[in-house]
Amino acid sequence: KVTTYGIAILVLLVAGLTAITPDLVRAITFGAPWSPEAYRTAAAVVPLVALGIAFQGVYLLTSIGLNLTNQTQYYPVSTFAAAGVGLGSGLLLMPRYGALGAAIAFLLSYVTLAATAAAFAGRHYPMRYETGRITRLLVAGTLASLAGIWLPAMHPLAGLLTRGLVVVAVFVGLLGVSGFLRQTELAVLRQQTARLFGRRSRRSGAD
């Protein structure tokens, strides 16, 4: 469950950042004499870097078995494999694609890191992941990100807020209708919500 919850947070963060990146780039570079090509490159690089960092999070979640079984010698093996893939792909992609090629190389290196470490960990400490629920997370995150991207153009600051809220709403809504949450989890959410609103109502009464 911990891995599932961790991936849920990572998916939501990547989905939200992907949706707001064009507005974020425009807000940061407001008034800068950027060409359309440079703008498109910057808008494409940020989601790739975010996805790479998310795979680093997956690596931390799925490689814990190496610590539990004292098989930490596989950590440097995974690191060197990731470095080799990153450097090799960077040498091939960066001369032709520049910053975009560097971002792709960065992503590939962390995908390699997560995959190799998870493979070693699974060999010594097998774990059963909630693949069905994780698949729902990935689908919900993809659709939520697209929902934010497909909103019409607006002022950058308004876009940051609107697209971010839409991504969160669509993501949570899709998880709700897809049956992602178990009855026990729904019960905890209802309990926490009741406590939150109960505290607010008591504060209002005291005021």
mmCIF file of C-alpha atoms in Angstrom:
data_model
loop_
_atom_site.group_PDB
_atom_site.id
_atom_site.type_symbol
_atom_site.label_atom_id
_atom_site.label_comp_id
_atom_site.label_asym_id
_atom_site.label_seq_id
_atom_site.Cartn_x
_atom_site.Cartn_y
_atom_site.Cartn_z
ATOM 1 C CA LYS A 1 0.000 0.000 0.000
ATOM 2 C CA VAL A 2 2.808 2.412 0.822
ATOM 3 C CA THR A 3 4.233 2.020 -2.678
ATOM 4 C CA THR A 4 0.790 2.608 -4.191
ATOM 5 C CA TYR A 5 0.266 5.764 -2.157
ATOM 6 C CA GLY A 6 3.743 7.003 -3.014
ATOM 7 C CA ILE A 7 3.162 6.452 -6.717
ATOM 8 C CA ALA A 8 -0.201 8.231 -6.424
ATOM 9 C CA ILE A 9 1.543 11.355 -5.122
ATOM 10 C CA LEU A 10 4.227 11.157 -7.813
ATOM 11 C CA VAL A 11 1.667 10.702 -10.596
ATOM 12 C CA LEU A 12 -0.396 13.668 -9.411
ATOM 13 C CA LEU A 13 2.672 15.914 -9.169
ATOM 14 C CA VAL A 14 3.894 14.982 -12.657
ATOM 15 C CA ALA A 15 0.406 15.351 -14.139
ATOM 16 C CA GLY A 16 -0.064 18.766 -12.566
ATOM 17 C CA LEU A 17 3.372 20.046 -13.555
ATOM 18 C CA THR A 18 2.916 18.799 -17.117
ATOM 19 C CA ALA A 19 -0.384 20.657 -17.421
ATOM 20 C CA ILE A 20 0.855 23.955 -15.995
ATOM 21 C CA THR A 21 4.314 23.976 -17.630
ATOM 22 C CA PRO A 22 3.400 26.234 -20.608
ATOM 23 C CA ASP A 23 1.838 28.805 -18.274
ATOM 24 C CA LEU A 24 4.714 28.428 -15.820
ATOM 25 C CA VAL A 25 7.285 29.076 -18.545
ATOM 26 C CA ARG A 26 5.354 32.107 -19.793
ATOM 27 C CA ALA A 27 5.001 33.474 -16.257
ATOM 28 C CA ILE A 28 8.702 33.092 -15.469
ATOM 29 C CA THR A 29 9.877 34.511 -18.804
ATOM 30 C CA PHE A 30 7.264 37.250 -19.054
ATOM 31 C CA GLY A 31 8.596 39.968 -21.330
ATOM 32 C CA ALA A 32 11.638 37.959 -22.416
ATOM 33 C CA PRO A 33 12.361 37.993 -26.170
ATOM 34 C CA TRP A 34 11.990 34.216 -26.621
ATOM 35 C CA SER A 35 11.409 32.604 -29.969
ATOM 36 C CA PRO A 36 8.487 30.184 -30.375
ATOM 37 C CA GLU A 37 10.940 27.308 -30.847
ATOM 38 C CA ALA A 38 12.720 28.064 -27.580
ATOM 39 C CA TYR A 39 9.369 28.288 -25.817
ATOM 40 C CA ARG A 40 8.261 24.886 -27.113
ATOM 41 C CA THR A 41 11.573 23.313 -26.099
ATOM 42 C CA ALA A 42 11.350 24.681 -22.554
ATOM 43 C CA ALA A 43 7.747 23.529 -22.255
ATOM 44 C CA ALA A 44 8.741 20.013 -23.340
ATOM 45 C CA VAL A 45 11.841 19.721 -21.140
ATOM 46 C CA VAL A 46 10.155 20.366 -17.781
ATOM 47 C CA PRO A 47 7.706 17.409 -17.901
ATOM 48 C CA LEU A 48 10.508 15.047 -18.953
ATOM 49 C CA VAL A 49 12.671 16.153 -16.038
ATOM 50 C CA ALA A 50 9.688 15.835 -13.684
ATOM 51 C CA LEU A 51 9.038 12.313 -14.947
ATOM 52 C CA GLY A 52 12.693 11.437 -14.399
ATOM 53 C CA ILE A 53 12.528 12.671 -10.809
ATOM 54 C CA ALA A 54 9.339 10.643 -10.343
ATOM 55 C CA PHE A 55 11.234 7.520 -11.394
ATOM 56 C CA GLN A 56 13.813 8.360 -8.761
ATOM 57 C CA GLY A 57 10.929 8.237 -6.287
ATOM 58 C CA VAL A 58 9.878 4.867 -7.691
ATOM 59 C CA TYR A 59 13.454 3.691 -7.242
ATOM 60 C CA LEU A 60 13.385 4.642 -3.567
ATOM 61 C CA LEU A 61 10.047 2.868 -3.082
ATOM 62 C CA THR A 62 10.831 -0.369 -4.904
ATOM 63 C CA SER A 63 14.467 -0.900 -3.921
ATOM 64 C CA ILE A 64 13.856 -0.974 -0.172
ATOM 65 C CA GLY A 65 14.206 -4.764 -0.255
ATOM 66 C CA LEU A 66 17.937 -4.368 -0.829
ATOM 67 C CA ASN A 67 18.260 -2.629 2.528
ATOM 68 C CA LEU A 68 16.025 -5.119 4.290
ATOM 69 C CA THR A 69 18.119 -8.059 3.062
ATOM 70 C CA ASN A 70 21.522 -6.357 3.393
ATOM 71 C CA GLN A 71 22.116 -6.641 -0.354
ATOM 72 C CA THR A 72 23.236 -3.052 -0.705
ATOM 73 C CA GLN A 73 26.036 -3.997 -3.095
ATOM 74 C CA TYR A 74 23.434 -3.821 -5.850
ATOM 75 C CA TYR A 75 22.876 -0.098 -5.325
ATOM 76 C CA PRO A 76 26.135 0.933 -7.026
ATOM 77 C CA VAL A 77 25.481 -1.594 -9.796
ATOM 78 C CA SER A 78 22.136 0.095 -10.513
ATOM 79 C CA THR A 79 23.739 3.523 -10.252
ATOM 80 C CA PHE A 80 26.505 2.671 -12.723
ATOM 81 C CA ALA A 81 23.960 1.167 -15.132
ATOM 82 C CA ALA A 82 21.888 4.342 -14.953
ATOM 83 C CA ALA A 83 24.978 6.498 -15.456
ATOM 84 C CA GLY A 84 25.983 4.454 -18.498
ATOM 85 C CA VAL A 85 22.555 4.775 -20.075
ATOM 86 C CA GLY A 86 22.390 8.483 -19.272
ATOM 87 C CA LEU A 87 25.822 9.281 -20.655
ATOM 88 C CA GLY A 88 25.415 7.058 -23.717
ATOM 89 C CA SER A 89 21.989 8.405 -24.653
ATOM 90 C CA GLY A 90 23.164 11.934 -23.910
ATOM 91 C CA LEU A 91 26.062 11.600 -26.314
ATOM 92 C CA LEU A 92 23.667 10.446 -29.009
ATOM 93 C CA LEU A 93 20.789 12.838 -28.370
ATOM 94 C CA MET A 94 22.278 16.106 -27.129
ATOM 95 C CA PRO A 95 24.218 17.068 -30.293
ATOM 96 C CA ARG A 96 21.040 16.789 -32.340
ATOM 97 C CA TYR A 97 18.275 17.791 -29.920
ATOM 98 C CA GLY A 98 20.075 20.003 -27.394
ATOM 99 C CA ALA A 99 18.222 20.540 -24.122
ATOM 100 C CA LEU A 100 15.427 18.211 -25.166
ATOM 101 C CA GLY A 101 17.964 15.449 -25.797
ATOM 102 C CA ALA A 102 19.512 16.058 -22.380
ATOM 103 C CA ALA A 103 16.095 15.776 -20.740
ATOM 104 C CA ILE A 104 15.391 12.493 -22.532
ATOM 105 C CA ALA A 105 18.788 11.147 -21.431
ATOM 106 C CA PHE A 106 18.021 12.231 -17.868
ATOM 107 C CA LEU A 107 14.693 10.385 -17.990
ATOM 108 C CA LEU A 108 16.237 7.223 -19.460
ATOM 109 C CA SER A 109 18.912 7.152 -16.769
ATOM 110 C CA TYR A 110 16.358 7.233 -13.958
ATOM 111 C CA VAL A 111 14.136 4.680 -15.660
ATOM 112 C CA THR A 112 17.186 2.408 -15.783
ATOM 113 C CA LEU A 113 17.982 3.116 -12.135
ATOM 114 C CA ALA A 114 14.461 2.240 -11.000
ATOM 115 C CA ALA A 115 14.179 -0.839 -13.203
ATOM 116 C CA THR A 116 17.523 -2.396 -12.299
ATOM 117 C CA ALA A 117 17.233 -1.736 -8.569
ATOM 118 C CA ALA A 118 13.679 -3.106 -8.526
ATOM 119 C CA ALA A 119 14.835 -6.229 -10.374
ATOM 120 C CA PHE A 120 17.638 -6.860 -7.877
ATOM 121 C CA ALA A 121 15.350 -6.160 -4.924
ATOM 122 C CA GLY A 122 12.679 -8.506 -6.285
ATOM 123 C CA ARG A 123 15.220 -11.300 -6.557
ATOM 124 C CA HIS A 124 16.135 -11.095 -2.857
ATOM 125 C CA TYR A 125 12.931 -9.693 -1.341
ATOM 126 C CA PRO A 126 9.922 -10.484 -3.549
ATOM 127 C CA MET A 127 7.035 -8.070 -3.168
ATOM 128 C CA ARG A 128 3.544 -8.063 -4.617
ATOM 129 C CA TYR A 129 2.542 -4.688 -5.966
ATOM 130 C CA GLU A 130 -1.019 -3.529 -6.514
ATOM 131 C CA THR A 131 -0.668 -3.483 -10.285
ATOM 132 C CA GLY A 132 -4.373 -2.941 -10.901
ATOM 133 C CA ARG A 133 -4.547 0.103 -8.673
ATOM 134 C CA ILE A 134 -1.264 1.472 -10.002
ATOM 135 C CA THR A 135 -2.603 1.140 -13.552
ATOM 136 C CA ARG A 136 -5.662 3.169 -12.539
ATOM 137 C CA LEU A 137 -3.359 5.812 -11.107
ATOM 138 C CA LEU A 138 -1.409 6.071 -14.358
ATOM 139 C CA VAL A 139 -4.573 6.285 -16.470
ATOM 140 C CA ALA A 140 -6.141 8.861 -14.148
ATOM 141 C CA GLY A 141 -2.950 10.928 -14.127
ATOM 142 C CA THR A 142 -2.677 10.884 -17.911
ATOM 143 C CA LEU A 143 -6.305 11.915 -18.430
ATOM 144 C CA ALA A 144 -6.106 14.575 -15.723
ATOM 145 C CA SER A 145 -3.014 16.060 -17.320
ATOM 146 C CA LEU A 146 -4.681 16.108 -20.734
ATOM 147 C CA ALA A 147 -7.746 17.786 -19.232
ATOM 148 C CA GLY A 148 -5.542 20.588 -17.927
ATOM 149 C CA ILE A 149 -3.599 20.910 -21.172
ATOM 150 C CA TRP A 150 -6.747 21.071 -23.294
ATOM 151 C CA LEU A 151 -8.122 24.094 -21.471
ATOM 152 C CA PRO A 152 -8.114 27.249 -23.631
ATOM 153 C CA ALA A 153 -5.236 29.716 -23.473
ATOM 154 C CA MET A 154 -5.451 32.258 -20.664
ATOM 155 C CA HIS A 155 -3.289 34.594 -18.620
ATOM 156 C CA PRO A 156 -0.302 32.635 -17.202
ATOM 157 C CA LEU A 157 -1.216 33.189 -13.561
ATOM 158 C CA ALA A 158 -4.846 32.268 -14.176
ATOM 159 C CA GLY A 159 -3.668 29.245 -16.141
ATOM 160 C CA LEU A 160 -1.457 28.042 -13.293
ATOM 161 C CA LEU A 161 -4.371 28.099 -10.856
ATOM 162 C CA THR A 162 -7.094 26.843 -13.197
ATOM 163 C CA ARG A 163 -5.140 24.019 -14.796
ATOM 164 C CA GLY A 164 -3.774 22.902 -11.444
ATOM 165 C CA LEU A 165 -7.237 22.731 -9.897
ATOM 166 C CA VAL A 166 -8.648 20.906 -12.923
ATOM 167 C CA VAL A 167 -5.890 18.290 -12.779
ATOM 168 C CA VAL A 168 -6.508 17.624 -9.090
ATOM 169 C CA ALA A 169 -10.297 17.490 -9.541
ATOM 170 C CA VAL A 170 -10.166 15.170 -12.560
ATOM 171 C CA PHE A 171 -7.528 12.933 -10.945
ATOM 172 C CA VAL A 172 -9.472 12.521 -7.710
ATOM 173 C CA GLY A 173 -12.766 12.133 -9.568
ATOM 174 C CA LEU A 174 -11.438 9.403 -11.846
ATOM 175 C CA LEU A 175 -9.991 7.512 -8.908
ATOM 176 C CA GLY A 176 -13.376 7.747 -7.214
ATOM 177 C CA VAL A 177 -15.435 6.460 -10.134
ATOM 178 C CA SER A 178 -12.898 3.760 -11.033
ATOM 179 C CA GLY A 179 -13.186 2.112 -7.635
ATOM 180 C CA PHE A 180 -9.574 2.843 -6.720
ATOM 181 C CA LEU A 181 -10.347 3.558 -3.080
ATOM 182 C CA ARG A 182 -11.220 0.626 -0.844
ATOM 183 C CA GLN A 183 -14.027 0.754 1.681
ATOM 184 C CA THR A 184 -11.545 1.040 4.548
ATOM 185 C CA GLU A 185 -9.846 3.989 2.856
ATOM 186 C CA LEU A 186 -13.185 5.659 2.170
ATOM 187 C CA ALA A 187 -14.102 5.205 5.813
ATOM 188 C CA VAL A 188 -10.887 6.884 6.925
ATOM 189 C CA LEU A 189 -11.483 9.783 4.520
ATOM 190 C CA ARG A 190 -15.048 10.248 5.792
ATOM 191 C CA GLN A 191 -13.799 10.157 9.369
ATOM 192 C CA GLN A 192 -11.084 12.722 8.722
ATOM 193 C CA THR A 193 -13.500 14.950 6.795
ATOM 194 C CA ALA A 194 -16.026 14.779 9.623
ATOM 195 C CA ARG A 195 -13.339 15.701 12.132
ATOM 196 C CA LEU A 196 -12.174 18.614 9.992
ATOM 197 C CA PHE A 197 -15.651 20.067 9.540
ATOM 198 C CA GLY A 198 -16.460 19.322 13.166
ATOM 199 C CA ARG A 199 -13.518 21.408 14.293
ATOM 200 C CA ARG A 200 -14.524 24.231 11.952
ATOM 201 C CA SER A 201 -18.110 24.220 13.220
ATOM 202 C CA ARG A 202 -16.965 24.290 16.858
ATOM 203 C CA ARG A 203 -14.649 27.190 16.097
ATOM 204 C CA SER A 204 -17.476 29.070 14.377
ATOM 205 C CA GLY A 205 -19.730 28.460 17.361
ATOM 206 C CA ALA A 206 -17.076 29.692 19.754
ATOM 207 C CA ASP A 207 -16.585 32.839 17.657
#
